[in-house]
Coordinates of N, CA and C in Angstrom, one line a residue:
Chain A
M1 N 133.5 93.2 81.2 CA 134.1 93.4 82.5 C 133.3 93.4 83.9
T2 N 133.8 92.9 84.4 CA 132.7 92.3 85.9 C 132.6 93.7 87.0
V3 N 131.2 93.7 86.9 CA 130.5 94.2 87.5 C 129.9 94.6 89.6
P4 N 131.2 94.6 90.0 CA 130.7 94.5 91.6 C 129.6 94.8 91.9
A5 N 129.3 93.6 92.9 CA 128.2 93.9 92.8 C 127.3 94.8 94.0
L6 N 126.8 95.2 93.7 CA 125.8 96.2 94.5 C 124.9 96.1 95.8
K7 N 125.6 95.8 96.6 CA 124.9 95.7 97.9 C 124.2 96.4 98.8
H8 N 125.3 97.3 99.4 CA 124.5 98.4 100.7 C 124.4 99.9 100.1
I9 N 123.3 100.3 100.6 CA 122.9 101.7 99.7 C 122.6 102.0 101.0
L10 N 123.1 103.7 101.5 CA 122.8 104.6 102.2 C 121.5 105.3 101.4
S11 N 120.1 105.4 101.9 CA 119.3 106.7 101.7 C 119.5 108.2 102.6
I12 N 119.4 109.0 101.8 CA 119.4 109.9 102.6 C 118.2 111.3 102.6
D13 N 117.6 111.6 103.2 CA 116.2 112.0 103.3 C 115.6 112.6 104.0
D14 N 114.9 114.0 104.0 CA 114.3 114.0 105.2 C 113.0 114.1 105.3
E15 N 112.2 112.9 104.4 CA 110.6 112.8 104.7 C 110.8 111.3 105.0
E16 N 110.2 111.1 106.4 CA 110.0 109.4 107.1 C 109.6 108.6 105.2
D17 N 108.3 109.7 104.9 CA 107.6 108.5 103.9 C 108.7 107.7 103.1
I18 N 109.4 108.8 102.6 CA 109.9 108.2 101.4 C 111.6 107.5 101.6
L19 N 111.6 107.3 103.0 CA 113.0 106.5 103.6 C 112.0 105.2 103.5
Q20 N 110.9 105.2 104.5 CA 110.4 103.7 104.4 C 110.3 103.0 103.2
V21 N 109.3 103.6 102.3 CA 109.2 103.0 101.0 C 110.6 102.7 100.4
T22 N 111.6 103.8 100.5 CA 113.0 103.5 99.8 C 113.5 102.3 100.3
K23 N 113.2 102.2 101.3 CA 114.1 100.7 102.3 C 113.2 99.7 101.9
M24 N 111.9 100.0 102.0 CA 111.2 98.5 101.8 C 111.2 98.1 100.1
S25 N 111.6 99.0 98.8 CA 110.8 98.5 97.9 C 112.9 98.1 97.8
L26 N 113.6 98.7 98.4 CA 114.8 98.2 97.9 C 115.5 97.1 98.2
E27 N 114.8 96.7 99.6 CA 115.1 95.6 100.0 C 114.3 94.3 100.0
T28 N 113.3 94.2 100.0 CA 112.3 93.1 99.2 C 112.7 93.1 98.2
L29 N 112.7 94.1 96.7 CA 112.6 93.7 95.6 C 114.2 93.8 95.1
G30 N 114.8 94.7 95.5 CA 116.2 94.4 94.8 C 117.3 93.6 95.5
G31 N 116.9 93.2 97.2 CA 117.6 92.6 97.8 C 119.1 93.0 98.1
F32 N 118.9 94.0 98.4 CA 119.9 95.0 99.1 C 119.7 95.4 100.0
Q33 N 121.2 96.0 101.1 CA 120.9 96.1 102.6 C 120.9 97.7 102.8
V34 N 119.5 98.3 102.8 CA 119.8 99.5 102.9 C 119.0 100.2 104.3
S35 N 120.9 100.9 104.5 CA 120.9 102.5 105.6 C 119.8 103.4 104.9
I36 N 119.1 103.8 106.5 CA 118.7 105.0 106.6 C 119.6 106.4 107.1
C37 N 119.3 107.8 106.9 CA 119.6 108.8 107.5 C 118.6 110.1 106.9
R38 N 118.3 110.3 107.7 CA 117.3 111.2 108.1 C 117.8 112.8 107.8
G39 N 117.8 113.6 107.0 CA 118.0 114.3 106.8 C 119.4 114.7 106.3
S40 N 120.0 115.6 106.2 CA 121.6 115.9 105.7 C 122.5 115.7 106.5
A41 N 122.1 116.9 107.8 CA 122.9 117.0 108.9 C 123.9 115.9 109.3
K42 N 124.0 114.4 109.3 CA 124.9 113.4 109.7 C 124.9 112.8 108.6
A43 N 124.6 113.2 107.3 CA 124.8 111.9 106.0 C 126.1 111.8 106.1
V44 N 127.5 113.1 106.0 CA 128.6 112.8 105.6 C 129.3 111.6 106.7
D45 N 128.8 111.9 108.0 CA 129.0 111.3 109.0 C 128.2 109.5 109.1
Q46 N 127.2 109.6 108.9 CA 127.0 108.0 108.6 C 127.6 107.4 107.2
A47 N 127.9 108.3 106.2 CA 128.6 107.5 105.0 C 129.9 107.4 105.6
M48 N 130.6 107.8 106.2 CA 131.4 107.6 106.8 C 131.7 106.3 107.5
A49 N 130.6 106.4 108.5 CA 130.8 104.8 109.3 C 129.6 104.2 108.5
L50 N 129.4 103.7 107.6 CA 128.5 102.9 107.1 C 129.4 102.7 106.0
K51 N 130.1 103.1 104.8 CA 131.0 103.1 103.6 C 129.6 102.2 103.1
P52 N 128.8 102.8 102.4 CA 128.2 102.1 101.6 C 128.7 102.1 100.2
D53 N 127.9 101.3 99.4 CA 128.5 101.0 98.0 C 127.9 101.9 97.0
L54 N 126.9 102.6 97.5 CA 126.6 104.2 97.0 C 125.1 104.3 97.5
I55 N 124.9 105.6 97.3 CA 124.2 106.5 98.5 C 123.1 107.2 97.2
L56 N 121.5 107.0 98.2 CA 120.6 107.8 97.3 C 120.2 109.3 97.8
L57 N 119.8 110.0 97.3 CA 120.6 111.6 97.8 C 119.3 112.5 97.6
D58 N 118.3 112.9 97.9 CA 117.5 113.7 98.8 C 117.5 115.2 97.9
V59 N 117.4 115.6 96.7 CA 118.1 116.9 96.5 C 117.2 118.2 97.0
M60 N 116.1 118.6 97.7 CA 115.5 119.6 98.4 C 115.3 118.7 99.6
M61 N 116.0 119.4 100.7 CA 116.1 119.3 102.4 C 116.5 120.2 102.7
P62 N 115.8 120.7 104.2 CA 116.1 121.7 104.7 C 117.4 121.9 105.9
G63 N 117.8 123.2 105.6 CA 119.1 123.2 105.7 C 119.9 122.7 104.7
M64 N 121.0 122.2 104.7 CA 121.9 121.7 103.7 C 121.1 120.7 102.8
D65 N 121.5 121.2 101.5 CA 120.4 120.5 100.2 C 121.1 119.6 99.6
G66 N 120.9 118.8 99.1 CA 121.3 117.6 98.2 C 122.5 118.1 97.6
P67 N 122.6 119.4 96.9 CA 123.6 119.4 95.9 C 125.0 119.4 96.9
S68 N 124.6 121.0 98.2 CA 125.4 121.1 98.8 C 126.3 120.1 99.9
T69 N 125.4 118.9 99.9 CA 125.8 117.3 100.9 C 126.5 116.5 99.5
L70 N 126.1 116.4 98.4 CA 127.4 116.0 97.3 C 128.8 116.5 97.8
K71 N 128.7 117.6 97.6 CA 130.1 118.4 97.4 C 130.6 118.1 98.6
L72 N 130.3 118.3 100.0 CA 130.8 117.6 101.1 C 131.4 116.4 101.8
L73 N 130.3 115.5 100.6 CA 130.7 114.1 100.1 C 132.1 114.5 99.2
R74 N 132.5 114.9 98.2 CA 133.3 114.7 97.4 C 134.2 115.2 98.1
A75 N 134.1 116.1 99.0 CA 135.4 117.1 99.5 C 135.8 115.7 100.7
T76 N 135.0 114.9 100.9 CA 135.4 114.1 102.0 C 136.0 113.0 101.7
P77 N 137.7 112.4 101.5 CA 138.3 111.9 101.2 C 137.8 110.6 101.6
E78 N 137.6 109.8 102.4 CA 136.8 108.3 102.8 C 135.6 108.0 102.6
V79 N 135.3 108.8 102.0 CA 134.0 108.6 100.7 C 133.6 109.5 99.4
A80 N 134.6 110.0 99.2 CA 134.7 110.8 97.9 C 134.2 110.3 96.8
H81 N 135.1 108.6 97.2 CA 134.6 107.3 95.9 C 133.3 107.4 95.5
I82 N 132.2 107.4 96.6 CA 131.2 106.8 96.7 C 130.0 107.4 95.6
P83 N 129.4 106.3 94.5 CA 128.7 107.4 93.4 C 127.1 107.9 93.6
V84 N 126.8 108.7 93.9 CA 125.4 109.4 94.5 C 124.3 109.5 93.3
I85 N 123.1 109.3 93.6 CA 122.1 109.5 93.0 C 121.7 110.4 93.5
F86 N 120.8 111.2 92.9 CA 119.8 112.2 93.1 C 118.4 111.7 93.6
M87 N 117.5 112.1 94.3 CA 116.1 112.0 94.1 C 115.8 113.1 93.5
T88 N 114.8 113.6 92.8 CA 114.1 115.0 92.8 C 112.8 115.2 92.1
A89 N 112.5 116.0 92.4 CA 111.1 115.9 91.0 C 111.8 117.0 90.0
K90 N 112.7 117.4 90.2 CA 113.0 118.2 89.4 C 113.6 117.8 87.8
V91 N 113.4 117.4 87.4 CA 113.8 116.4 86.6 C 113.9 116.9 85.1
Q92 N 113.5 118.3 84.6 CA 113.6 118.7 83.4 C 115.6 118.6 82.8
P93 N 115.3 117.8 81.6 CA 116.9 117.8 80.8 C 118.0 118.7 81.9
A94 N 117.7 120.0 81.6 CA 118.7 121.3 81.8 C 118.9 120.6 83.6
E95 N 117.9 120.2 83.9 CA 118.2 119.9 85.6 C 119.0 118.9 85.9
V96 N 118.3 117.4 85.1 CA 119.4 116.6 84.9 C 120.7 116.7 84.9
E97 N 120.7 117.2 83.7 CA 122.8 117.9 83.2 C 123.4 118.5 84.4
H98 N 122.6 119.2 84.7 CA 123.0 120.1 86.1 C 124.1 119.2 87.5
Y99 N 122.4 118.3 87.1 CA 123.0 117.4 88.8 C 124.3 116.6 88.3
L100 N 124.0 116.0 87.2 CA 125.6 115.5 86.3 C 126.8 116.0 86.5
Q101 N 126.4 117.3 86.4 CA 127.7 118.4 86.3 C 128.4 118.7 87.5
L102 N 127.2 118.2 88.3 CA 128.0 118.5 90.3 C 128.6 117.1 90.8
G103 N 128.4 116.3 89.9 CA 128.9 114.9 90.0 C 127.9 113.9 90.7
A104 N 126.9 113.8 90.5 CA 125.8 112.9 90.3 C 126.0 111.9 89.2
T105 N 126.0 110.4 90.1 CA 126.4 109.6 88.9 C 124.6 109.1 88.4
G106 N 123.9 109.4 88.6 CA 122.7 110.0 88.2 C 121.6 110.0 88.9
V107 N 120.2 110.0 88.2 CA 118.8 110.5 88.9 C 117.4 110.0 88.8
I108 N 117.1 109.8 89.8 CA 115.7 109.0 90.0 C 114.7 110.0 90.2
A109 N 113.9 110.3 89.5 CA 112.9 110.9 89.6 C 111.2 111.2 90.6
K110 N 111.7 111.5 91.3 CA 110.2 111.1 92.4 C 109.2 112.3 91.8
P111 N 107.2 111.5 92.2 CA 107.4 110.0 93.1 C 108.4 109.2 92.2
F112 N 108.7 108.1 92.5 CA 108.9 107.2 91.9 C 108.2 105.8 92.2
D113 N 108.7 105.3 91.3 CA 108.0 103.6 91.3 C 108.0 102.6 92.6
P114 N 107.5 102.3 93.9 CA 108.2 101.2 93.7 C 108.6 100.0 93.6
M115 N 107.9 100.0 93.0 CA 108.1 98.5 92.0 C 109.5 98.6 91.0
M116 N 109.9 99.8 90.8 CA 110.7 99.8 89.7 C 111.9 100.5 90.2
I117 N 112.1 100.6 91.1 CA 113.2 101.6 91.8 C 114.3 100.5 92.1
S118 N 114.2 99.5 92.1 CA 115.3 98.6 92.6 C 116.2 98.1 91.2
K119 N 115.4 98.3 90.2 CA 116.1 98.2 88.6 C 116.7 99.5 88.4
H120 N 116.2 100.4 88.5 CA 116.7 101.5 88.0 C 118.1 102.1 88.8
V121 N 118.2 101.5 90.5 CA 119.1 102.1 90.5 C 120.8 100.6 90.4
D122 N 119.9 99.7 89.9 CA 121.0 98.3 89.2 C 121.3 98.6 88.3
R123 N 121.0 99.7 87.1 CA 120.9 99.8 85.9 C 122.2 101.3 86.2
L124 N 121.9 102.2 87.5 CA 122.6 102.9 87.4 C 124.3 103.0 88.2
W125 N 124.2 101.7 89.0 CA 124.6 101.4 89.6 C 126.4 100.2 88.1
K126 N 125.6 100.0 87.2 CA 126.1 99.4 86.6 C 126.6 99.9 85.6
E127 N 125.9 101.3 84.8 CA 126.4 101.9 84.6 C 127.6 102.8 84.9
F128 N 128.1 103.1 86.1 CA 128.6 103.9 86.9 C 130.2 102.5 86.7
N129 N 129.9 101.3 87.3 CA 130.6 100.5 86.8 C 131.3 100.4 85.9
E130 N 130.5 100.5 84.8 CA 130.7 99.6 83.4 C 131.9 101.2 82.7
S131 N 131.3 102.3 83.2 CA 131.9 103.7 82.5 C 133.3 103.8 83.4
G132 N 133.8 103.2 84.4 CA 135.2 103.4 85.4 C 135.2 103.5 86.3
G133 N 133.8 103.9 86.7 CA 133.4 104.8 88.1 C 133.3 106.3 87.9
N134 N 133.4 106.7 87.0 CA 133.1 107.8 86.7 C 131.4 108.5 87.0
Chain B
M1 N 101.9 102.6 88.5 CA 101.8 102.8 90.3 C 100.3 102.7 90.8
S2 N 99.1 102.5 90.1 CA 97.9 102.4 90.3 C 98.1 101.4 91.9
P3 N 96.8 101.7 92.6 CA 97.1 100.6 94.1 C 97.1 99.3 93.6
G4 N 96.4 98.9 92.8 CA 96.4 97.5 91.9 C 97.9 96.9 91.8
A5 N 98.5 98.1 91.5 CA 100.0 97.2 90.6 C 100.6 97.1 92.0
T6 N 100.7 97.6 92.9 CA 101.5 97.5 94.0 C 101.7 95.8 94.3
D7 N 102.8 95.7 95.1 CA 102.7 94.0 95.6 C 102.7 94.1 96.8
D8 N 102.5 93.0 97.7 CA 101.8 92.8 99.1 C 102.9 93.6 100.1
F9 N 103.9 94.1 99.6 CA 105.0 94.8 100.8 C 104.8 95.5 101.0
M10 N 103.7 96.7 99.8 CA 103.7 97.6 100.2 C 102.0 98.1 100.5
A11 N 101.2 97.0 101.3 CA 99.9 97.1 101.3 C 100.2 98.2 102.7
P12 N 101.0 97.5 103.6 CA 100.9 97.9 105.1 C 101.7 99.7 104.9
L13 N 102.4 99.3 104.5 CA 103.1 100.9 103.8 C 101.9 101.9 103.4
R14 N 101.4 101.4 102.8 CA 99.9 102.3 102.3 C 98.9 102.3 103.0
A15 N 98.8 101.4 103.8 CA 97.5 102.0 105.3 C 98.4 103.1 106.1
K16 N 99.7 102.3 106.5 CA 100.4 103.8 107.2 C 99.9 105.1 106.5
Y17 N 100.5 105.4 105.6 CA 100.2 106.3 104.8 C 98.6 107.2 104.5
L18 N 97.9 106.2 104.8 CA 96.5 106.9 104.3 C 96.0 107.6 106.1
V19 N 97.0 106.8 107.2 CA 96.5 106.8 108.1 C 97.5 108.3 108.6
Q20 N 98.6 108.5 108.1 CA 98.7 110.0 108.2 C 98.5 111.4 107.2
L21 N 98.0 110.6 106.3 CA 97.0 111.6 105.1 C 95.9 112.4 106.1
R22 N 95.3 111.1 106.7 CA 94.0 111.7 107.6 C 94.8 113.2 108.8
E23 N 95.6 112.0 109.2 CA 96.1 113.6 110.3 C 96.5 114.5 110.1
R24 N 97.2 114.4 108.4 CA 97.4 116.2 107.7 C 96.4 116.6 106.7
R25 N 95.1 116.2 106.6 CA 94.6 116.6 106.3 C 94.1 118.1 106.9
P26 N 94.0 118.6 108.2 CA 93.8 119.6 108.7 C 94.7 120.9 107.7
E27 N 95.6 120.0 107.5 CA 96.9 121.3 106.8 C 96.2 121.9 105.7
F28 N 95.5 120.8 104.5 CA 95.3 121.4 103.4 C 94.1 121.9 103.9
T29 N 93.3 121.5 104.3 CA 91.7 122.8 104.9 C 91.9 124.0 105.1
G30 N 93.4 123.7 106.2 CA 93.7 125.1 106.5 C 94.5 126.1 105.0
F31 N 94.5 125.6 103.8 CA 95.6 126.3 103.0 C 94.3 126.8 102.3
L32 N 92.8 126.5 102.7 CA 92.0 127.3 102.4 C 91.3 128.4 103.0
D33 N 91.9 128.1 104.6 CA 91.6 129.1 105.4 C 92.0 130.3 105.3
V34 N 93.7 130.2 104.8 CA 94.0 131.1 105.3 C 94.8 131.8 103.4
L35 N 93.9 131.2 102.6 CA 93.4 132.1 101.5 C 92.4 132.5 101.2
G36 N 91.6 132.6 102.0 CA 90.1 133.2 102.2 C 90.3 134.4 103.2
Q37 N 91.5 134.8 103.5 CA 92.0 135.8 104.3 C 93.0 136.6 103.0
G38 N 93.1 136.3 101.9 CA 93.8 137.3 100.9 C 95.5 136.9 100.5
P39 N 96.0 137.9 100.0 CA 97.1 137.1 99.7 C 98.0 136.9 100.8
L40 N 98.9 135.7 100.7 CA 100.1 135.0 101.2 C 100.5 136.0 102.1
A41 N 101.0 135.6 102.9 CA 102.0 136.2 103.6 C 103.0 135.5 103.4
E42 N 104.2 135.9 103.3 CA 105.5 135.1 102.9 C 105.9 133.8 103.4
D43 N 105.6 133.7 104.7 CA 106.1 132.5 105.6 C 105.1 131.7 105.6
T44 N 104.4 131.9 105.4 CA 102.8 131.1 104.9 C 102.8 130.7 103.2
H45 N 103.3 131.2 102.7 CA 103.6 130.9 101.3 C 104.7 129.9 101.5
A46 N 105.6 129.7 102.0 CA 106.7 129.1 102.2 C 106.2 127.9 102.8
D47 N 105.3 127.8 103.8 CA 105.0 126.9 104.4 C 104.3 125.8 103.4
M48 N 103.3 126.9 102.6 CA 102.4 125.9 102.1 C 102.9 125.3 101.0
R49 N 104.2 125.7 100.3 CA 105.2 125.2 99.1 C 105.7 123.5 99.8
K50 N 106.0 123.8 101.0 CA 107.1 122.9 101.7 C 106.2 122.1 102.0
K51 N 105.0 121.9 102.4 CA 103.7 120.5 102.0 C 103.3 120.5 101.2
T52 N 103.1 121.1 99.9 CA 102.4 120.5 98.9 C 103.7 119.6 97.9
H53 N 104.9 120.4 97.8 CA 106.5 119.8 97.8 C 106.5 118.6 98.6
R54 N 106.1 118.2 99.7 CA 106.7 117.0 100.2 C 105.5 116.0 99.7
L55 N 104.3 116.5 99.6 CA 102.9 115.5 99.2 C 103.1 115.3 97.6
A56 N 103.5 115.8 96.9 CA 103.7 115.7 95.9 C 104.9 114.4 95.2
G57 N 105.6 114.7 95.9 CA 106.6 113.8 95.8 C 106.6 112.6 96.9
S58 N 105.6 112.5 97.3 CA 105.2 111.0 98.0 C 104.3 110.4 97.6
A59 N 103.1 111.0 97.2 CA 102.0 110.5 97.2 C 101.7 109.3 95.9
A60 N 101.9 109.4 94.7 CA 102.2 108.5 94.1 C 103.0 107.5 94.2
T61 N 104.3 107.7 94.2 CA 105.0 106.5 95.2 C 104.3 105.3 95.8
Y62 N 103.7 105.9 96.8 CA 102.6 105.1 97.5 C 100.9 104.7 96.7
G63 N 101.0 105.1 95.5 CA 99.8 104.5 94.6 C 98.6 105.6 94.5
F64 N 98.6 106.4 94.8 CA 97.9 108.1 94.8 C 98.6 109.2 93.8
P65 N 98.9 108.7 92.4 CA 99.0 109.5 91.5 C 98.2 111.0 91.4
W66 N 96.8 110.5 91.7 CA 96.3 112.2 91.0 C 96.6 112.8 92.4
I67 N 96.6 112.6 93.7 CA 97.8 113.9 94.8 C 98.5 114.3 94.3
S68 N 99.7 113.1 94.1 CA 101.1 113.6 93.8 C 100.5 115.0 92.2
S69 N 99.8 114.5 91.4 CA 99.2 115.6 90.1 C 98.6 116.7 90.8
A70 N 98.1 116.9 91.5 CA 97.2 117.8 92.2 C 98.6 118.8 93.3
A71 N 99.1 118.2 94.0 CA 100.0 118.9 94.9 C 100.8 119.3 93.9
R72 N 101.2 118.8 92.7 CA 102.5 119.8 92.3 C 101.8 120.7 91.3
A73 N 100.9 120.3 90.9 CA 99.6 121.9 90.2 C 100.0 122.8 91.3
L74 N 99.7 122.5 92.5 CA 99.9 123.9 93.5 C 100.9 124.3 93.7
E75 N 102.0 123.6 93.4 CA 103.4 124.1 94.0 C 103.9 124.7 92.8
L76 N 103.8 124.0 91.7 CA 104.0 125.2 91.0 C 103.3 126.5 90.5
A77 N 102.4 126.5 90.9 CA 101.6 127.9 90.6 C 101.8 128.5 92.3
L78 N 102.4 127.9 93.2 CA 102.8 128.7 94.4 C 104.3 129.6 93.7
D79 N 104.7 128.4 93.1 CA 105.9 129.0 92.6 C 106.0 130.8 91.7
A80 N 104.7 130.1 90.7 CA 104.5 131.3 89.8 C 103.6 132.6 90.5
Q81 N 103.9 132.4 91.9 CA 102.5 133.5 92.3 C 101.2 133.7 91.6
M82 N 100.9 132.4 91.2 CA 99.4 133.0 90.9 C 98.5 133.9 92.1
D83 N 97.5 134.5 91.3 CA 96.6 135.0 92.3 C 96.4 134.1 93.4
V84 N 95.1 134.8 94.7 CA 94.6 134.1 95.7 C 93.4 133.0 94.8
K85 N 92.6 133.3 93.8 CA 91.6 133.2 93.0 C 91.9 131.7 92.6
K86 N 93.4 131.8 91.7 CA 93.7 130.3 91.3 C 94.3 129.2 92.1
L87 N 95.0 129.7 93.7 CA 95.4 129.0 94.2 C 94.1 128.1 95.1
T88 N 93.3 129.1 95.3 CA 92.0 128.9 96.3 C 91.4 127.3 95.3
E89 N 91.7 127.8 94.0 CA 91.0 126.3 93.2 C 91.6 125.4 93.1
L90 N 93.1 125.6 92.9 CA 94.0 124.4 93.6 C 93.8 123.8 94.5
S91 N 93.7 124.4 95.6 CA 93.9 124.3 96.4 C 92.9 122.6 96.9
Q92 N 91.6 123.5 96.7 CA 90.1 122.9 96.6 C 90.4 121.3 96.0
T93 N 90.9 121.7 94.9 CA 91.2 120.3 93.8 C 92.4 119.4 94.8
L94 N 92.9 119.9 95.4 CA 94.1 119.0 96.0 C 93.2 118.0 97.5
L95 N 92.4 119.3 97.9 CA 91.7 118.7 98.7 C 90.6 117.6 98.5
R96 N 89.8 117.8 97.4 CA 89.1 116.9 96.9 C 89.7 115.2 96.7
E97 N 91.5 115.4 96.1 CA 91.6 114.4 95.9 C 92.6 113.4 97.0
V98 N 92.4 113.9 98.3 CA 93.1 113.3 99.6 C 92.2 112.9 100.0
D99 N 90.5 114.1 99.9 CA 89.6 112.9 100.7 C 88.8 112.0 99.6
R100 N 89.4 111.7 98.5 CA 88.9 110.6 97.5 C 90.0 109.7 97.7
A101 N 90.8 110.2 98.2 CA 91.6 108.8 98.2 C 91.5 108.3 100.0
L102 N 91.4 109.0 100.8 CA 90.8 108.7 102.8 C 89.7 107.9 102.1
G103 N 88.6 108.4 101.2 CA 87.5 107.5 101.0 C 87.7 106.4 100.1
S104 N 88.2 105.9 99.7 CA 89.2 104.9 99.3 C 89.1 103.6 100.2
R105 N 90.0 104.3 101.3 CA 90.6 103.2 102.2 C 89.3 101.8 102.7
G106 N 88.2 102.4 102.8 CA 87.1 101.3 103.5 C 86.8 100.5 102.4
T107 N 87.4 100.8 101.0 CA 86.6 99.5 100.4 C 87.7 98.8 100.0
E108 N 89.2 98.9 100.6 CA 90.0 98.0 100.4 C 90.1 96.8 101.0

């Protein structure tokens, strides 16, 4: 099965520190195009405007949190198909299972290693596509 | 994620993070100030938890795993509603680790 190339990623987080290092790591080491969205308020609008291949979504954000944002993305036909990876410190097995049940494609633990995140994202992208996009 | 293991692209980001950490240091000394006044009010507790969560989630990514560990310990203690004595100890540890990172800046 041919896996489509992952080109464009939208990173959604309320913390500038995380957005900057995520963007730099994924662009420098992964060769991806990375757009950033500060906070969840405009997340769906940005996803609709940019149509990224994949979304990285922080779980704990003020206002609308990650799971609520995911729910809204899934309820928006234009972007409902885009795989979403949660980024969170809460990575106990039961917590990860919960996120996957909500519809996340995968989970990346915070704090993450900037040298490894592009490989981690690429692996989750391949797994997503090899499983038929589910 | 040790400082020496990061590639060149991380160096400017790490330097910027240290500048911000220095600017944020009063937040962490502030923890000790409020804890010195007794049990935390609800909004103070929430504010402290938010700040420790943010620090725990970012510091190791920038090459300071010991700060993330100290911040995570304080965050968990706040979640567990531990007493002022324990929170003070953990805040002191966090401040020491922040200062260690800030002190290391001149040797880079």
